[in-house]
Amino acid sequence: MSNIIEDFYYGNIEPQEVNTELTAKLKKKLSNLVENKEQLTARLNGEDKELFQNYVSAYVEFSTTNNADSFISGFRLGAKFIYDTFVKNTKG
């Protein structure tokens, strides 16, 4: 039987790759986002276009960090549930 902690340590488990399939709902939202970005970028020129590209980059950085923080919080919450279920309540 495989040890999940050992598998995680050796890189056999990569959480960001667990669910790579987008749902139809997310695909539609992503398509809308991309379409709007392309339309807005096509309308902008010079400094406005550069400012918008900087905004998009900053938002991607924020979103990436926020997603990582959410994953960590969810992982910690799950660990608390496991601890409470298997360790804390063993006194019967």
Short mmCIF file of N, CA, C and O in Angstrom, two decimals, residues 2-90:
data_model
loop_
_atom_site.label_atom_id
_atom_site.label_comp_id
_atom_site.label_asym_id
_atom_site.label_seq_id
_atom_site.Cartn_x
_atom_site.Cartn_y
_atom_site.Cartn_z
N SER A 2 0.53 2.19 -0.80
CA SER A 2 1.31 3.41 -0.96
C SER A 2 1.07 4.37 0.21
O SER A 2 -0.01 4.43 0.77
N ASN A 3 2.10 5.13 0.56
CA ASN A 3 2.02 6.13 1.61
C ASN A 3 1.82 7.49 0.95
O ASN A 3 2.70 7.97 0.23
N ILE A 4 0.70 8.14 1.20
CA ILE A 4 0.37 9.39 0.52
C ILE A 4 1.36 10.50 0.86
O ILE A 4 1.71 11.30 0.00
N ILE A 5 1.86 10.51 2.09
CA ILE A 5 2.83 11.55 2.46
C ILE A 5 4.14 11.34 1.70
O ILE A 5 4.73 12.29 1.18
N GLU A 6 4.57 10.10 1.60
CA GLU A 6 5.79 9.79 0.86
C GLU A 6 5.60 10.10 -0.63
O GLU A 6 6.49 10.69 -1.26
N ASP A 7 4.47 9.73 -1.20
CA ASP A 7 4.19 10.05 -2.59
C ASP A 7 4.21 11.56 -2.83
O ASP A 7 4.74 12.03 -3.83
N PHE A 8 3.64 12.30 -1.91
CA PHE A 8 3.61 13.76 -2.02
C PHE A 8 5.03 14.32 -1.95
O PHE A 8 5.43 15.17 -2.74
N TYR A 9 5.83 13.80 -1.02
CA TYR A 9 7.21 14.25 -0.86
C TYR A 9 8.02 14.02 -2.13
O TYR A 9 8.78 14.89 -2.57
N TYR A 10 7.87 12.88 -2.74
CA TYR A 10 8.64 12.54 -3.93
C TYR A 10 8.05 13.12 -5.22
O TYR A 10 8.55 12.85 -6.31
N GLY A 11 7.02 13.91 -5.10
CA GLY A 11 6.46 14.58 -6.26
C GLY A 11 5.52 13.72 -7.10
O GLY A 11 5.21 14.07 -8.23
N ASN A 12 5.07 12.61 -6.55
CA ASN A 12 4.14 11.75 -7.28
C ASN A 12 2.72 12.29 -7.24
O ASN A 12 1.86 11.82 -7.98
N ILE A 13 2.48 13.23 -6.36
CA ILE A 13 1.16 13.86 -6.24
C ILE A 13 1.38 15.36 -6.41
O ILE A 13 2.15 15.97 -5.70
N GLU A 14 0.68 15.93 -7.37
CA GLU A 14 0.75 17.37 -7.58
C GLU A 14 -0.67 17.91 -7.53
O GLU A 14 -1.44 17.73 -8.47
N PRO A 15 -1.03 18.57 -6.42
CA PRO A 15 -2.42 19.01 -6.21
C PRO A 15 -2.98 19.86 -7.34
O PRO A 15 -4.15 19.74 -7.67
N GLN A 16 -2.16 20.71 -7.94
CA GLN A 16 -2.67 21.57 -9.00
C GLN A 16 -3.02 20.80 -10.26
O GLN A 16 -3.68 21.32 -11.14
N GLU A 17 -2.60 19.54 -10.35
CA GLU A 17 -2.90 18.75 -11.53
C GLU A 17 -4.02 17.74 -11.31
O GLU A 17 -4.38 17.01 -12.20
N VAL A 18 -4.59 17.72 -10.11
CA VAL A 18 -5.62 16.74 -9.79
C VAL A 18 -6.85 16.91 -10.68
O VAL A 18 -7.35 15.97 -11.24
N ASN A 19 -7.32 18.12 -10.84
CA ASN A 19 -8.51 18.36 -11.63
C ASN A 19 -8.18 19.33 -12.76
O ASN A 19 -8.31 20.53 -12.61
N THR A 20 -7.75 18.80 -13.88
CA THR A 20 -7.36 19.66 -14.99
C THR A 20 -8.51 19.89 -15.98
O THR A 20 -8.39 20.74 -16.84
N GLU A 21 -9.58 19.15 -15.84
CA GLU A 21 -10.72 19.31 -16.73
C GLU A 21 -11.62 20.45 -16.23
O GLU A 21 -12.05 20.44 -15.08
N LEU A 22 -11.87 21.40 -17.10
CA LEU A 22 -12.79 22.47 -16.75
C LEU A 22 -14.22 22.01 -16.99
O LEU A 22 -14.51 21.36 -18.00
N THR A 23 -15.09 22.36 -16.08
CA THR A 23 -16.49 22.06 -16.28
C THR A 23 -17.04 22.95 -17.39
O THR A 23 -16.43 23.96 -17.74
N ALA A 24 -18.16 22.58 -17.93
CA ALA A 24 -18.78 23.38 -19.00
C ALA A 24 -19.04 24.81 -18.50
O ALA A 24 -18.84 25.78 -19.25
N LYS A 25 -19.45 24.93 -17.26
CA LYS A 25 -19.73 26.25 -16.68
C LYS A 25 -18.45 27.10 -16.64
O LYS A 25 -18.47 28.28 -17.00
N LEU A 26 -17.34 26.49 -16.21
CA LEU A 26 -16.08 27.22 -16.15
C LEU A 26 -15.54 27.53 -17.54
O LEU A 26 -14.97 28.60 -17.77
N LYS A 27 -15.72 26.61 -18.48
CA LYS A 27 -15.28 26.86 -19.85
C LYS A 27 -15.99 28.07 -20.43
O LYS A 27 -15.38 28.91 -21.10
N LYS A 28 -17.28 28.18 -20.16
CA LYS A 28 -18.06 29.31 -20.67
C LYS A 28 -17.57 30.62 -20.05
O LYS A 28 -17.39 31.62 -20.74
N LYS A 29 -17.31 30.60 -18.75
CA LYS A 29 -16.83 31.81 -18.07
C LYS A 29 -15.43 32.19 -18.57
O LYS A 29 -15.15 33.38 -18.77
N LEU A 30 -14.57 31.22 -18.78
CA LEU A 30 -13.23 31.49 -19.29
C LEU A 30 -13.30 32.05 -20.70
O LEU A 30 -12.60 33.01 -21.04
N SER A 31 -14.14 31.49 -21.52
CA SER A 31 -14.30 31.97 -22.89
C SER A 31 -14.77 33.43 -22.89
O SER A 31 -14.26 34.25 -23.66
N ASN A 32 -15.72 33.75 -22.04
CA ASN A 32 -16.22 35.11 -21.92
C ASN A 32 -15.12 36.05 -21.46
O ASN A 32 -14.96 37.16 -21.99
N LEU A 33 -14.33 35.62 -20.50
CA LEU A 33 -13.23 36.43 -19.99
C LEU A 33 -12.21 36.71 -21.09
O LEU A 33 -11.79 37.86 -21.29
N VAL A 34 -11.82 35.69 -21.83
CA VAL A 34 -10.84 35.84 -22.90
C VAL A 34 -11.38 36.75 -24.00
O VAL A 34 -10.67 37.63 -24.50
N GLU A 35 -12.62 36.54 -24.37
CA GLU A 35 -13.23 37.37 -25.42
C GLU A 35 -13.25 38.84 -25.03
O GLU A 35 -12.89 39.71 -25.82
N ASN A 36 -13.66 39.12 -23.81
CA ASN A 36 -13.71 40.52 -23.34
C ASN A 36 -12.32 41.14 -23.26
O ASN A 36 -12.13 42.30 -23.62
N LYS A 37 -11.35 40.36 -22.81
CA LYS A 37 -9.97 40.86 -22.75
C LYS A 37 -9.46 41.20 -24.14
O LYS A 37 -8.84 42.25 -24.35
N GLU A 38 -9.71 40.32 -25.10
CA GLU A 38 -9.26 40.56 -26.48
C GLU A 38 -9.92 41.80 -27.07
O GLU A 38 -9.25 42.61 -27.73
N GLN A 39 -11.22 41.97 -26.83
CA GLN A 39 -11.93 43.13 -27.36
C GLN A 39 -11.40 44.43 -26.74
O GLN A 39 -11.18 45.42 -27.44
N LEU A 40 -11.19 44.40 -25.44
CA LEU A 40 -10.69 45.60 -24.76
C LEU A 40 -9.27 45.92 -25.20
O LEU A 40 -8.95 47.08 -25.49
N THR A 41 -8.43 44.91 -25.29
CA THR A 41 -7.04 45.11 -25.72
C THR A 41 -6.99 45.69 -27.13
O THR A 41 -6.18 46.57 -27.42
N ALA A 42 -7.87 45.24 -28.01
CA ALA A 42 -7.90 45.74 -29.39
C ALA A 42 -8.31 47.21 -29.45
O ALA A 42 -7.88 47.93 -30.36
N ARG A 43 -9.09 47.67 -28.51
CA ARG A 43 -9.55 49.06 -28.51
C ARG A 43 -8.56 50.03 -27.88
O ARG A 43 -8.65 51.23 -28.10
N LEU A 44 -7.65 49.51 -27.08
CA LEU A 44 -6.71 50.38 -26.38
C LEU A 44 -5.44 50.61 -27.18
O LEU A 44 -5.04 49.78 -27.98
N ASN A 45 -4.81 51.75 -26.92
CA ASN A 45 -3.56 52.09 -27.58
C ASN A 45 -2.57 52.65 -26.56
O ASN A 45 -2.96 53.15 -25.50
N GLY A 46 -1.31 52.57 -26.89
CA GLY A 46 -0.26 53.23 -26.13
C GLY A 46 -0.26 52.91 -24.64
O GLY A 46 -0.27 51.74 -24.24
N GLU A 47 -0.24 53.98 -23.85
CA GLU A 47 -0.15 53.85 -22.40
C GLU A 47 -1.36 53.14 -21.80
O GLU A 47 -1.23 52.41 -20.82
N ASP A 48 -2.54 53.36 -22.38
CA ASP A 48 -3.74 52.69 -21.87
C ASP A 48 -3.63 51.18 -22.04
O ASP A 48 -4.00 50.42 -21.15
N LYS A 49 -3.12 50.75 -23.18
CA LYS A 49 -2.96 49.32 -23.44
C LYS A 49 -1.94 48.73 -22.47
O LYS A 49 -2.15 47.65 -21.90
N GLU A 50 -0.83 49.43 -22.27
CA GLU A 50 0.20 48.97 -21.34
C GLU A 50 -0.34 48.91 -19.91
O GLU A 50 -0.09 47.95 -19.17
N LEU A 51 -1.10 49.92 -19.53
CA LEU A 51 -1.70 49.94 -18.19
C LEU A 51 -2.65 48.76 -18.00
O LEU A 51 -2.63 48.09 -16.96
N PHE A 52 -3.46 48.47 -19.02
CA PHE A 52 -4.38 47.33 -18.93
C PHE A 52 -3.60 46.02 -18.83
O PHE A 52 -3.95 45.14 -18.04
N GLN A 53 -2.55 45.87 -19.63
CA GLN A 53 -1.73 44.64 -19.57
C GLN A 53 -1.10 44.49 -18.19
O GLN A 53 -1.02 43.38 -17.65
N ASN A 54 -0.65 45.59 -17.60
CA ASN A 54 -0.09 45.55 -16.25
C ASN A 54 -1.16 45.15 -15.23
O ASN A 54 -0.89 44.38 -14.30
N TYR A 55 -2.38 45.66 -15.44
CA TYR A 55 -3.50 45.28 -14.57
C TYR A 55 -3.77 43.78 -14.67
O TYR A 55 -3.93 43.10 -13.65
N VAL A 56 -3.81 43.25 -15.88
CA VAL A 56 -4.06 41.83 -16.09
C VAL A 56 -2.98 41.00 -15.41
O VAL A 56 -3.26 40.02 -14.71
N SER A 57 -1.72 41.39 -15.58
CA SER A 57 -0.61 40.67 -14.94
C SER A 57 -0.73 40.70 -13.42
O SER A 57 -0.52 39.68 -12.76
N ALA A 58 -1.05 41.87 -12.88
CA ALA A 58 -1.20 42.00 -11.42
C ALA A 58 -2.36 41.14 -10.92
O ALA A 58 -2.26 40.50 -9.86
N TYR A 59 -3.45 41.09 -11.70
CA TYR A 59 -4.59 40.28 -11.29
C TYR A 59 -4.25 38.79 -11.31
O TYR A 59 -4.64 38.05 -10.42
N VAL A 60 -3.50 38.37 -12.32
CA VAL A 60 -3.09 36.96 -12.41
C VAL A 60 -2.21 36.60 -11.20
O VAL A 60 -2.38 35.55 -10.59
N GLU A 61 -1.28 37.48 -10.85
CA GLU A 61 -0.43 37.24 -9.68
C GLU A 61 -1.27 37.16 -8.41
O GLU A 61 -1.07 36.27 -7.57
N PHE A 62 -2.21 38.09 -8.25
CA PHE A 62 -3.10 38.08 -7.09
C PHE A 62 -3.90 36.79 -7.05
O PHE A 62 -4.01 36.13 -6.01
N SER A 63 -4.48 36.43 -8.18
CA SER A 63 -5.33 35.24 -8.25
C SER A 63 -4.54 33.98 -7.92
O SER A 63 -5.03 33.09 -7.21
N THR A 64 -3.32 33.88 -8.44
CA THR A 64 -2.48 32.72 -8.17
C THR A 64 -2.18 32.61 -6.68
O THR A 64 -2.30 31.52 -6.09
N THR A 65 -1.81 33.72 -6.06
CA THR A 65 -1.51 33.72 -4.62
C THR A 65 -2.76 33.41 -3.82
O THR A 65 -2.73 32.63 -2.86
N ASN A 66 -3.89 33.98 -4.21
CA ASN A 66 -5.15 33.74 -3.52
C ASN A 66 -5.56 32.28 -3.62
O ASN A 66 -6.02 31.68 -2.64
N ASN A 67 -5.40 31.68 -4.80
CA ASN A 67 -5.73 30.27 -4.98
C ASN A 67 -4.85 29.38 -4.11
O ASN A 67 -5.33 28.41 -3.52
N ALA A 68 -3.57 29.71 -4.02
CA ALA A 68 -2.65 28.94 -3.17
C ALA A 68 -3.07 29.07 -1.71
O ALA A 68 -3.11 28.06 -0.98
N ASP A 69 -3.41 30.28 -1.28
CA ASP A 69 -3.85 30.48 0.10
C ASP A 69 -5.14 29.70 0.40
O ASP A 69 -5.29 29.12 1.47
N SER A 70 -6.05 29.69 -0.56
CA SER A 70 -7.30 28.94 -0.39
C SER A 70 -7.03 27.45 -0.29
O SER A 70 -7.63 26.74 0.52
N PHE A 71 -6.12 26.94 -1.13
CA PHE A 71 -5.75 25.53 -1.08
C PHE A 71 -5.16 25.18 0.28
O PHE A 71 -5.54 24.19 0.90
N ILE A 72 -4.25 26.02 0.77
CA ILE A 72 -3.61 25.77 2.06
C ILE A 72 -4.64 25.79 3.18
O ILE A 72 -4.64 24.92 4.06
N SER A 73 -5.54 26.75 3.15
CA SER A 73 -6.60 26.83 4.18
C SER A 73 -7.49 25.60 4.15
O SER A 73 -7.82 25.04 5.20
N GLY A 74 -7.86 25.16 2.95
CA GLY A 74 -8.69 23.97 2.82
C GLY A 74 -7.97 22.73 3.29
O GLY A 74 -8.55 21.86 3.96
N PHE A 75 -6.69 22.63 2.98
CA PHE A 75 -5.89 21.49 3.41
C PHE A 75 -5.81 21.46 4.94
O PHE A 75 -5.98 20.41 5.57
N ARG A 76 -5.57 22.62 5.55
CA ARG A 76 -5.49 22.70 7.02
C ARG A 76 -6.84 22.35 7.66
O ARG A 76 -6.88 21.66 8.68
N LEU A 77 -7.92 22.81 7.07
CA LEU A 77 -9.24 22.48 7.61
C LEU A 77 -9.47 20.98 7.53
O LEU A 77 -9.96 20.36 8.49
N GLY A 78 -9.12 20.37 6.41
CA GLY A 78 -9.25 18.93 6.27
C GLY A 78 -8.42 18.19 7.30
O GLY A 78 -8.88 17.20 7.89
N ALA A 79 -7.21 18.67 7.55
CA ALA A 79 -6.34 18.04 8.55
C ALA A 79 -6.97 18.16 9.94
O ALA A 79 -6.89 17.22 10.74
N LYS A 80 -7.60 19.28 10.23
CA LYS A 80 -8.27 19.45 11.53
C LYS A 80 -9.43 18.46 11.68
O LYS A 80 -9.65 17.90 12.75
N PHE A 81 -10.18 18.24 10.58
CA PHE A 81 -11.27 17.26 10.62
C PHE A 81 -10.71 15.86 10.90
O PHE A 81 -11.25 15.10 11.71
N ILE A 82 -9.63 15.52 10.21
CA ILE A 82 -9.02 14.20 10.41
C ILE A 82 -8.51 14.06 11.83
O ILE A 82 -8.75 13.04 12.48
N TYR A 83 -7.83 15.08 12.32
CA TYR A 83 -7.31 15.04 13.69
C TYR A 83 -8.45 14.86 14.69
O TYR A 83 -8.39 14.02 15.58
N ASP A 84 -9.50 15.64 14.52
CA ASP A 84 -10.64 15.57 15.42
C ASP A 84 -11.32 14.21 15.37
O ASP A 84 -11.75 13.66 16.37
N THR A 85 -11.38 13.64 14.18
CA THR A 85 -12.04 12.35 14.00
C THR A 85 -11.23 11.18 14.55
O THR A 85 -11.76 10.32 15.24
N PHE A 86 -9.93 11.16 14.29
CA PHE A 86 -9.13 9.98 14.61
C PHE A 86 -8.25 10.11 15.84
O PHE A 86 -7.81 9.11 16.39
N VAL A 87 -7.97 11.31 16.29
CA VAL A 87 -7.06 11.48 17.43
C VAL A 87 -7.79 12.02 18.65
O VAL A 87 -7.78 11.41 19.70
N LYS A 88 -8.45 13.12 18.49
CA LYS A 88 -9.06 13.83 19.61
C LYS A 88 -10.19 13.01 20.26
O LYS A 88 -10.37 13.05 21.46
N ASN A 89 -10.94 12.27 19.46
CA ASN A 89 -12.09 11.54 19.97
C ASN A 89 -11.84 10.07 20.26
O ASN A 89 -12.76 9.28 20.29
N THR A 90 -10.60 9.70 20.48
CA THR A 90 -10.31 8.30 20.73
C THR A 90 -10.52 7.91 22.20
O THR A 90 -10.38 6.76 22.57
#
